């Protein structure tokens, strides 16, 4: 949900915080703020709207209209640096918000402070018992300024501090009262040399510098300063000074852990010349897939791929005897799971159930200890997915996590973890994380098929050889993206867009429709093509675009008939396929993908849909990196 940062060191904190928040704006951007201790007082500046509004508020200078691309970015960075002239101090915290309690406003923005302004906090998460706590505090004379659940925390902390005179003890006592999820950063005027940070069910890292230390919700925020980090574990605290960091559990007992070194290239967390992160990340898919695949394909002496190797995998025996695979995830990751259902059934001949994680734990699911449970989460911190994982573990199931984030909660709590080596994904709408998730699931299905004897050596080699060629085929699609860009320029004003497909393509339709609605706000839905005449065809009219995904040759005639049905009712039809001749006279536009087996084509067919969503958003004047009401990591239910 929200993004938090903190800095203690020898530099001026203000611009460090604002520049770090810029790297986290994908987590929320309806308001932003900082609190910096100047040596005399904690100065808080916070404002509704995007981060640039904060720099403008502090400096009194407005970014000129008409600036775009690199010119705009350079000016924004210049203004962020200029804030150091207005607020001077070596310690501070910052926040970029995705609203949960209270509408976006200056008052509801973080940081929040106690009544006398001596303690300030930032928070990512939700305090579930805030109403009860707020009522008690108000009865004791505490005056609240905002509608947020977070303000309860700072007033409760203030009470605990006044009672004990020890800010660390006050934080510990406060944490024991709070219910819900949170990552917290705390500064106190009377302890001007430290930041106290705590984590429960929301991500938080500690960056380790030389003469300076940082907290952040995600790695990109601190990459320009350090690559050495602690990933705070569940119910852990950190106390940061400029020259060292102490770690504790929620009982106040000191703990020791080894720091991790982040290998990400700095360029991976910047736009690198692209107008938006989304289009950059679409173009990064060939590299992300290659990086994810290369270390996991086993070759014989002749260089022929023969098997799959997961360094993290310790569950070979479990795969041999499992009766069923259960996959759970949310949003885009759920759609990867739907594709995986078809892949596991076809390749490994295993029964597969796929669940939306937000529904899974509330329906009293039927689980068996011989089931293998797969959770998929780009961030590794998705609240609903974590809850499903824990329920599976409680029932004795073996859990495999597929995630992009090393050290994330799902990676630590699962029995096995498979990392999608996609690099940082900044745009809210997932692209490269999705295709690398698909790749990992395909590799896992091939591995399971080999272990269970349902996939011959020859068949495995054929699939792995074809997978090795997927990145180059995606590059071919990207090289021809102008066709999709032109089509988007003609269709971006359609009232409704329906994606249809069969089998694997039906699963891809789900993700394609989601991508379009996320970033362009166009009404889009996905249907199994055969379901059109069971109701949805009533909606077809000349203002409808139907995108047919057709990569299953055995079903070309069937989906071709569906295309004729909608075209005869006035719809415009686009088909994404590797055989345009099969649909002559049935479509208005064809986007041809490279030849690919119907088993693996889902990795290719989604690329044109990603491009179409991006170009429609741009045509409609929306920022595809920051779709309204959405955040990158959903760390609350």
PDB file of C-alpha atoms in Angstrom, residues 240-486:
ATOM      1  CA  UNK A 240      19.059   3.177  13.452  1.00  0.00           C
ATOM      2  CA  UNK A 241      21.896   5.518  14.375  1.00  0.00           C
ATOM      3  CA  UNK A 242      24.227   7.159  11.891  1.00  0.00           C
ATOM      4  CA  UNK A 243      27.040   4.699  12.637  1.00  0.00           C
ATOM      5  CA  UNK A 244      25.237   1.425  13.447  1.00  0.00           C
ATOM      6  CA  UNK A 245      21.914  -0.419  13.580  1.00  0.00           C
ATOM      7  CA  UNK A 246      20.572  -2.573  16.425  1.00  0.00           C
ATOM      8  CA  UNK A 247      17.911  -5.227  15.769  1.00  0.00           C
ATOM      9  CA  UNK A 248      15.340  -6.552  18.249  1.00  0.00           C
ATOM     10  CA  UNK A 249      12.260  -8.728  18.467  1.00  0.00           C
ATOM     11  CA  UNK A 250       8.967  -7.432  19.843  1.00  0.00           C
ATOM     12  CA  UNK A 251       9.972  -8.534  23.326  1.00  0.00           C
ATOM     13  CA  UNK A 252      12.891  -6.102  23.195  1.00  0.00           C
ATOM     14  CA  UNK A 253      15.490  -8.877  22.939  1.00  0.00           C
ATOM     15  CA  UNK A 254      18.454  -8.154  20.712  1.00  0.00           C
ATOM     16  CA  UNK A 255      18.802 -10.315  17.606  1.00  0.00           C
ATOM     17  CA  UNK A 256      21.619 -10.846  15.135  1.00  0.00           C
ATOM     18  CA  UNK A 257      21.212 -11.356  11.397  1.00  0.00           C
ATOM     19  CA  UNK A 258      23.476 -11.130   8.386  1.00  0.00           C
ATOM     20  CA  UNK A 259      22.898  -8.281   5.932  1.00  0.00           C
ATOM     21  CA  UNK A 260      22.010  -9.081   2.330  1.00  0.00           C
ATOM     22  CA  UNK A 261      23.663  -7.543  -0.716  1.00  0.00           C
ATOM     23  CA  UNK A 262      21.354  -6.298  -3.477  1.00  0.00           C
ATOM     24  CA  UNK A 263      22.575  -7.122  -6.977  1.00  0.00           C
ATOM     25  CA  UNK A 264      20.113  -4.916  -8.878  1.00  0.00           C
ATOM     26  CA  UNK A 265      21.594  -2.497 -11.371  1.00  0.00           C
ATOM     27  CA  UNK A 266      20.667   1.116 -10.591  1.00  0.00           C
ATOM     28  CA  UNK A 267      19.447   1.519 -14.179  1.00  0.00           C
ATOM     29  CA  UNK A 268      16.837  -1.151 -13.451  1.00  0.00           C
ATOM     30  CA  UNK A 269      15.125   1.204 -11.003  1.00  0.00           C
ATOM     31  CA  UNK A 270      15.111   4.225 -13.345  1.00  0.00           C
ATOM     32  CA  UNK A 271      13.297   4.878 -16.622  1.00  0.00           C
ATOM     33  CA  UNK A 272      16.429   4.613 -18.734  1.00  0.00           C
ATOM     34  CA  UNK A 273      15.151   6.901 -21.483  1.00  0.00           C
ATOM     35  CA  UNK A 274      11.642   5.448 -21.714  1.00  0.00           C
ATOM     36  CA  UNK A 275       8.680   7.738 -21.179  1.00  0.00           C
ATOM     37  CA  UNK A 276       7.132   5.450 -18.555  1.00  0.00           C
ATOM     38  CA  UNK A 277       8.207   2.554 -16.379  1.00  0.00           C
ATOM     39  CA  UNK A 278       5.436   0.399 -17.828  1.00  0.00           C
ATOM     40  CA  UNK A 279       6.761   0.494 -21.398  1.00  0.00           C
ATOM     41  CA  UNK A 280      10.324   0.065 -20.114  1.00  0.00           C
ATOM     42  CA  UNK A 281       9.299  -3.035 -18.175  1.00  0.00           C
ATOM     43  CA  UNK A 282       7.406  -4.439 -21.169  1.00  0.00           C
ATOM     44  CA  UNK A 283      10.664  -4.125 -23.122  1.00  0.00           C
ATOM     45  CA  UNK A 284      12.639  -5.745 -20.298  1.00  0.00           C
ATOM     46  CA  UNK A 285      10.725  -9.019 -20.603  1.00  0.00           C
ATOM     47  CA  UNK A 286      13.176 -10.802 -22.922  1.00  0.00           C
ATOM     48  CA  UNK A 287      16.015 -10.145 -20.475  1.00  0.00           C
ATOM     49  CA  UNK A 288      13.916 -10.996 -17.404  1.00  0.00           C
ATOM     50  CA  UNK A 289      12.839 -14.301 -18.946  1.00  0.00           C
ATOM     51  CA  UNK A 290      16.393 -15.153 -19.995  1.00  0.00           C
ATOM     52  CA  UNK A 291      17.764 -14.361 -16.544  1.00  0.00           C
ATOM     53  CA  UNK A 292      15.009 -16.407 -14.888  1.00  0.00           C
ATOM     54  CA  UNK A 293      15.430 -19.366 -17.227  1.00  0.00           C
ATOM     55  CA  UNK A 294      19.176 -19.675 -17.831  1.00  0.00           C
ATOM     56  CA  UNK A 295      20.304 -21.016 -14.429  1.00  0.00           C
ATOM     57  CA  UNK A 296      17.402 -23.476 -14.255  1.00  0.00           C
ATOM     58  CA  UNK A 297      17.708 -25.439 -17.486  1.00  0.00           C
ATOM     59  CA  UNK A 298      19.988 -28.465 -17.310  1.00  0.00           C
ATOM     60  CA  UNK A 299      21.837 -29.402 -20.533  1.00  0.00           C
ATOM     61  CA  UNK A 300      23.664 -32.515 -21.586  1.00  0.00           C
ATOM     62  CA  UNK A 301      27.178 -32.637 -23.019  1.00  0.00           C
ATOM     63  CA  UNK A 302      25.911 -31.683 -26.474  1.00  0.00           C
ATOM     64  CA  UNK A 303      24.128 -28.575 -25.148  1.00  0.00           C
ATOM     65  CA  UNK A 304      20.655 -30.049 -25.478  1.00  0.00           C
ATOM     66  CA  UNK A 305      18.248 -29.060 -22.654  1.00  0.00           C
ATOM     67  CA  UNK A 306      17.170 -32.175 -20.777  1.00  0.00           C
ATOM     68  CA  UNK A 307      15.832 -31.200 -17.350  1.00  0.00           C
ATOM     69  CA  UNK A 308      14.918 -28.423 -14.927  1.00  0.00           C
ATOM     70  CA  UNK A 309      16.920 -27.597 -11.827  1.00  0.00           C
ATOM     71  CA  UNK A 310      15.692 -25.398  -8.995  1.00  0.00           C
ATOM     72  CA  UNK A 311      18.438 -24.670  -6.496  1.00  0.00           C
ATOM     73  CA  UNK A 312      15.761 -23.757  -3.980  1.00  0.00           C
ATOM     74  CA  UNK A 313      13.668 -26.906  -4.547  1.00  0.00           C
ATOM     75  CA  UNK A 314      13.786 -29.599  -1.878  1.00  0.00           C
ATOM     76  CA  UNK A 315      10.455 -31.235  -2.688  1.00  0.00           C
ATOM     77  CA  UNK A 316      11.137 -33.798  -5.404  1.00  0.00           C
ATOM     78  CA  UNK A 317       9.625 -36.645  -3.370  1.00  0.00           C
ATOM     79  CA  UNK A 318       6.517 -34.582  -2.625  1.00  0.00           C
ATOM     80  CA  UNK A 319       5.952 -33.955  -6.332  1.00  0.00           C
ATOM     81  CA  UNK A 320       6.172 -37.662  -7.085  1.00  0.00           C
ATOM     82  CA  UNK A 321       3.390 -38.560  -4.652  1.00  0.00           C
ATOM     83  CA  UNK A 322       1.146 -35.475  -4.675  1.00  0.00           C
ATOM     84  CA  UNK A 323      -2.492 -35.997  -5.607  1.00  0.00           C
ATOM     85  CA  UNK A 324      -3.265 -32.376  -6.360  1.00  0.00           C
ATOM     86  CA  UNK A 325      -1.790 -28.912  -6.842  1.00  0.00           C
ATOM     87  CA  UNK A 326      -3.550 -25.959  -5.212  1.00  0.00           C
ATOM     88  CA  UNK A 327      -2.560 -22.513  -6.528  1.00  0.00           C
ATOM     89  CA  UNK A 328      -3.601 -19.280  -4.870  1.00  0.00           C
ATOM     90  CA  UNK A 329      -2.793 -15.661  -5.669  1.00  0.00           C
ATOM     91  CA  UNK A 330      -4.391 -12.260  -6.337  1.00  0.00           C
ATOM     92  CA  UNK A 331      -4.882 -10.162  -9.449  1.00  0.00           C
ATOM     93  CA  UNK A 332      -2.283 -10.655 -12.141  1.00  0.00           C
ATOM     94  CA  UNK A 333      -0.566 -13.427 -10.184  1.00  0.00           C
ATOM     95  CA  UNK A 334      -3.908 -15.257 -10.001  1.00  0.00           C
ATOM     96  CA  UNK A 335      -4.145 -15.118 -13.783  1.00  0.00           C
ATOM     97  CA  UNK A 336      -0.693 -16.705 -14.001  1.00  0.00           C
ATOM     98  CA  UNK A 337      -2.109 -19.447 -11.794  1.00  0.00           C
ATOM     99  CA  UNK A 338      -5.035 -19.991 -14.175  1.00  0.00           C
ATOM    100  CA  UNK A 339      -2.592 -20.494 -17.063  1.00  0.00           C
ATOM    101  CA  UNK A 340      -0.628 -22.860 -14.819  1.00  0.00           C
ATOM    102  CA  UNK A 341      -3.739 -24.988 -14.260  1.00  0.00           C
ATOM    103  CA  UNK A 342      -3.816 -25.829 -17.964  1.00  0.00           C
ATOM    104  CA  UNK A 343      -0.038 -26.339 -18.025  1.00  0.00           C
ATOM    105  CA  UNK A 344       0.095 -28.724 -15.049  1.00  0.00           C
ATOM    106  CA  UNK A 345      -2.870 -30.719 -16.301  1.00  0.00           C
ATOM    107  CA  UNK A 346      -1.418 -31.045 -19.783  1.00  0.00           C
ATOM    108  CA  UNK A 347       2.267 -31.523 -18.951  1.00  0.00           C
ATOM    109  CA  UNK A 348       2.258 -33.245 -15.556  1.00  0.00           C
ATOM    110  CA  UNK A 349      -1.265 -34.750 -15.690  1.00  0.00           C
ATOM    111  CA  UNK A 350      -2.024 -33.420 -12.206  1.00  0.00           C
ATOM    112  CA  UNK A 351      -5.323 -32.223 -10.782  1.00  0.00           C
ATOM    113  CA  UNK A 352      -5.143 -28.479 -10.160  1.00  0.00           C
ATOM    114  CA  UNK A 353      -7.363 -26.061  -8.233  1.00  0.00           C
ATOM    115  CA  UNK A 354      -6.793 -22.325  -8.558  1.00  0.00           C
ATOM    116  CA  UNK A 355      -8.183 -19.941  -5.940  1.00  0.00           C
ATOM    117  CA  UNK A 356      -8.337 -16.198  -5.482  1.00  0.00           C
ATOM    118  CA  UNK A 357      -6.395 -15.767  -2.245  1.00  0.00           C
ATOM    119  CA  UNK A 358      -8.866 -13.264  -0.811  1.00  0.00           C
ATOM    120  CA  UNK A 359     -11.588 -15.952  -0.923  1.00  0.00           C
ATOM    121  CA  UNK A 360      -9.508 -18.998  -0.072  1.00  0.00           C
ATOM    122  CA  UNK A 361      -9.273 -18.882   3.704  1.00  0.00           C
ATOM    123  CA  UNK A 362     -12.880 -17.868   4.214  1.00  0.00           C
ATOM    124  CA  UNK A 363     -14.465 -20.868   2.520  1.00  0.00           C
ATOM    125  CA  UNK A 364     -13.170 -23.647   4.779  1.00  0.00           C
ATOM    126  CA  UNK A 365     -11.193 -25.251   1.923  1.00  0.00           C
ATOM    127  CA  UNK A 366     -10.738 -29.003   1.664  1.00  0.00           C
ATOM    128  CA  UNK A 367      -7.004 -29.650   1.970  1.00  0.00           C
ATOM    129  CA  UNK A 368      -4.939 -32.813   2.101  1.00  0.00           C
ATOM    130  CA  UNK A 369      -1.378 -33.170   3.348  1.00  0.00           C
ATOM    131  CA  UNK A 370      -0.432 -34.742   0.004  1.00  0.00           C
ATOM    132  CA  UNK A 371      -1.468 -31.575  -1.845  1.00  0.00           C
ATOM    133  CA  UNK A 372       1.236 -29.210  -3.020  1.00  0.00           C
ATOM    134  CA  UNK A 373       0.348 -25.575  -2.386  1.00  0.00           C
ATOM    135  CA  UNK A 374       1.725 -22.859  -4.694  1.00  0.00           C
ATOM    136  CA  UNK A 375       1.481 -19.173  -3.809  1.00  0.00           C
ATOM    137  CA  UNK A 376       2.381 -16.469  -6.320  1.00  0.00           C
ATOM    138  CA  UNK A 377       3.155 -12.860  -5.343  1.00  0.00           C
ATOM    139  CA  UNK A 378       5.361 -10.339  -7.110  1.00  0.00           C
ATOM    140  CA  UNK A 379       6.152  -8.493  -3.887  1.00  0.00           C
ATOM    141  CA  UNK A 380       6.029 -11.502  -1.594  1.00  0.00           C
ATOM    142  CA  UNK A 381       4.023  -9.357   0.828  1.00  0.00           C
ATOM    143  CA  UNK A 382       0.442  -9.637  -0.492  1.00  0.00           C
ATOM    144  CA  UNK A 383      -1.706  -9.888   2.628  1.00  0.00           C
ATOM    145  CA  UNK A 384      -4.374 -12.264   1.302  1.00  0.00           C
ATOM    146  CA  UNK A 385      -1.794 -14.563  -0.242  1.00  0.00           C
ATOM    147  CA  UNK A 386       0.175 -14.673   3.007  1.00  0.00           C
ATOM    148  CA  UNK A 387      -2.965 -15.609   4.912  1.00  0.00           C
ATOM    149  CA  UNK A 388      -3.642 -18.441   2.460  1.00  0.00           C
ATOM    150  CA  UNK A 389      -0.041 -19.648   2.793  1.00  0.00           C
ATOM    151  CA  UNK A 390      -0.307 -19.757   6.569  1.00  0.00           C
ATOM    152  CA  UNK A 391      -3.585 -21.670   6.428  1.00  0.00           C
ATOM    153  CA  UNK A 392      -2.000 -24.236   4.129  1.00  0.00           C
ATOM    154  CA  UNK A 393       0.956 -24.609   6.476  1.00  0.00           C
ATOM    155  CA  UNK A 394      -1.373 -25.049   9.451  1.00  0.00           C
ATOM    156  CA  UNK A 395      -2.989 -27.940   7.566  1.00  0.00           C
ATOM    157  CA  UNK A 396       0.369 -29.610   6.955  1.00  0.00           C
ATOM    158  CA  UNK A 397       0.771 -28.840   3.248  1.00  0.00           C
ATOM    159  CA  UNK A 398       4.102 -28.248   1.563  1.00  0.00           C
ATOM    160  CA  UNK A 399       4.226 -24.719   0.137  1.00  0.00           C
ATOM    161  CA  UNK A 400       6.116 -23.429  -2.896  1.00  0.00           C
ATOM    162  CA  UNK A 401       6.337 -19.634  -3.252  1.00  0.00           C
ATOM    163  CA  UNK A 402       6.952 -17.852  -6.548  1.00  0.00           C
ATOM    164  CA  UNK A 403       8.038 -14.259  -5.946  1.00  0.00           C
ATOM    165  CA  UNK A 404      10.243 -11.512  -7.345  1.00  0.00           C
ATOM    166  CA  UNK A 405      11.526 -10.247  -4.004  1.00  0.00           C
ATOM    167  CA  UNK A 406      14.378 -11.896  -2.130  1.00  0.00           C
ATOM    168  CA  UNK A 407      13.825 -11.870   1.613  1.00  0.00           C
ATOM    169  CA  UNK A 408      10.082 -11.210   1.323  1.00  0.00           C
ATOM    170  CA  UNK A 409       7.690 -12.789   3.796  1.00  0.00           C
ATOM    171  CA  UNK A 410       6.374 -15.488   1.448  1.00  0.00           C
ATOM    172  CA  UNK A 411       9.918 -16.481   0.559  1.00  0.00           C
ATOM    173  CA  UNK A 412      10.774 -16.950   4.221  1.00  0.00           C
ATOM    174  CA  UNK A 413       7.615 -18.770   5.257  1.00  0.00           C
ATOM    175  CA  UNK A 414       7.293 -21.183   2.312  1.00  0.00           C
ATOM    176  CA  UNK A 415       9.003 -24.582   2.239  1.00  0.00           C
ATOM    177  CA  UNK A 416      10.500 -23.778  -1.159  1.00  0.00           C
ATOM    178  CA  UNK A 417      10.883 -20.526  -3.054  1.00  0.00           C
ATOM    179  CA  UNK A 418      11.361 -19.920  -6.765  1.00  0.00           C
ATOM    180  CA  UNK A 419      12.499 -16.398  -7.579  1.00  0.00           C
ATOM    181  CA  UNK A 420      11.410 -14.658 -10.751  1.00  0.00           C
ATOM    182  CA  UNK A 421      14.585 -12.828 -11.653  1.00  0.00           C
ATOM    183  CA  UNK A 422      12.772  -9.944 -13.292  1.00  0.00           C
ATOM    184  CA  UNK A 423      14.487  -7.122 -11.407  1.00  0.00           C
ATOM    185  CA  UNK A 424      12.518  -4.313  -9.775  1.00  0.00           C
ATOM    186  CA  UNK A 425       9.061  -3.728 -11.222  1.00  0.00           C
ATOM    187  CA  UNK A 426       8.078  -0.119 -10.580  1.00  0.00           C
ATOM    188  CA  UNK A 427       4.925   0.392 -12.647  1.00  0.00           C
ATOM    189  CA  UNK A 428       1.818  -0.525 -10.680  1.00  0.00           C
ATOM    190  CA  UNK A 429       0.423  -2.660 -13.512  1.00  0.00           C
ATOM    191  CA  UNK A 430       2.486  -5.835 -13.635  1.00  0.00           C
ATOM    192  CA  UNK A 431       4.045  -6.937 -16.939  1.00  0.00           C
ATOM    193  CA  UNK A 432       7.462  -8.551 -16.618  1.00  0.00           C
ATOM    194  CA  UNK A 433       6.575 -10.067 -13.247  1.00  0.00           C
ATOM    195  CA  UNK A 434       3.628 -11.828 -14.902  1.00  0.00           C
ATOM    196  CA  UNK A 435       5.596 -13.388 -17.753  1.00  0.00           C
ATOM    197  CA  UNK A 436       8.426 -14.499 -15.460  1.00  0.00           C
ATOM    198  CA  UNK A 437       5.824 -16.029 -13.144  1.00  0.00           C
ATOM    199  CA  UNK A 438       4.436 -17.928 -16.141  1.00  0.00           C
ATOM    200  CA  UNK A 439       7.918 -19.118 -17.028  1.00  0.00           C
ATOM    201  CA  UNK A 440       8.576 -20.416 -13.517  1.00  0.00           C
ATOM    202  CA  UNK A 441       5.235 -22.217 -13.517  1.00  0.00           C
ATOM    203  CA  UNK A 442       5.966 -23.818 -16.884  1.00  0.00           C
ATOM    204  CA  UNK A 443       9.393 -24.939 -15.662  1.00  0.00           C
ATOM    205  CA  UNK A 444       7.809 -26.323 -12.504  1.00  0.00           C
ATOM    206  CA  UNK A 445       5.192 -28.223 -14.551  1.00  0.00           C
ATOM    207  CA  UNK A 446       7.946 -29.716 -16.720  1.00  0.00           C
ATOM    208  CA  UNK A 447       9.915 -30.689 -13.618  1.00  0.00           C
ATOM    209  CA  UNK A 448       6.805 -32.291 -12.103  1.00  0.00           C
ATOM    210  CA  UNK A 449       6.083 -34.122 -15.343  1.00  0.00           C
ATOM    211  CA  UNK A 450       9.606 -35.534 -15.397  1.00  0.00           C
ATOM    212  CA  UNK A 451       9.447 -36.619 -11.756  1.00  0.00           C
ATOM    213  CA  UNK A 452       6.040 -38.250 -12.182  1.00  0.00           C
ATOM    214  CA  UNK A 453       6.862 -39.965 -15.454  1.00  0.00           C
ATOM    215  CA  UNK A 454       4.085 -38.237 -17.390  1.00  0.00           C
ATOM    216  CA  UNK A 455       6.526 -36.351 -19.596  1.00  0.00           C
ATOM    217  CA  UNK A 456       9.073 -38.247 -21.668  1.00  0.00           C
ATOM    218  CA  UNK A 457      12.656 -37.100 -22.015  1.00  0.00           C
ATOM    219  CA  UNK A 458      11.980 -36.267 -25.649  1.00  0.00           C
ATOM    220  CA  UNK A 459       8.900 -34.200 -24.804  1.00  0.00           C
ATOM    221  CA  UNK A 460      10.759 -32.370 -22.024  1.00  0.00           C
ATOM    222  CA  UNK A 461      13.615 -31.496 -24.357  1.00  0.00           C
ATOM    223  CA  UNK A 462      11.179 -30.202 -26.959  1.00  0.00           C
ATOM    224  CA  UNK A 463       9.388 -27.939 -24.451  1.00  0.00           C
ATOM    225  CA  UNK A 464      12.623 -26.650 -22.900  1.00  0.00           C
ATOM    226  CA  UNK A 465      14.113 -25.935 -26.316  1.00  0.00           C
ATOM    227  CA  UNK A 466      11.047 -23.948 -27.225  1.00  0.00           C
ATOM    228  CA  UNK A 467      11.132 -22.064 -23.918  1.00  0.00           C
ATOM    229  CA  UNK A 468      14.728 -21.035 -24.649  1.00  0.00           C
ATOM    230  CA  UNK A 469      13.471 -19.386 -27.830  1.00  0.00           C
ATOM    231  CA  UNK A 470      10.666 -17.427 -26.150  1.00  0.00           C
ATOM    232  CA  UNK A 471      12.711 -14.285 -25.279  1.00  0.00           C
ATOM    233  CA  UNK A 472      13.734 -13.798 -28.916  1.00  0.00           C
ATOM    234  CA  UNK A 473      10.133 -14.236 -30.036  1.00  0.00           C
ATOM    235  CA  UNK A 474       8.979 -11.612 -27.544  1.00  0.00           C
ATOM    236  CA  UNK A 475      11.607  -9.294 -28.961  1.00  0.00           C
ATOM    237  CA  UNK A 476      10.102  -9.846 -32.419  1.00  0.00           C
ATOM    238  CA  UNK A 477       6.716  -8.789 -31.053  1.00  0.00           C
ATOM    239  CA  UNK A 478       8.228  -5.694 -29.446  1.00  0.00           C
ATOM    240  CA  UNK A 479      10.025  -4.800 -32.679  1.00  0.00           C
ATOM    241  CA  UNK A 480       6.627  -4.763 -34.425  1.00  0.00           C
ATOM    242  CA  UNK A 481       4.774  -2.846 -31.724  1.00  0.00           C
ATOM    243  CA  UNK A 482       3.874   0.018 -34.064  1.00  0.00           C
ATOM    244  CA  UNK A 483       0.964  -2.066 -35.397  1.00  0.00           C
ATOM    245  CA  UNK A 484      -0.532  -2.224 -31.896  1.00  0.00           C
ATOM    246  CA  UNK A 485       0.255   1.452 -31.264  1.00  0.00           C
ATOM    247  CA  UNK A 486      -1.592   2.444 -34.451  1.00  0.00           C
TER     248      UNK A 486
END
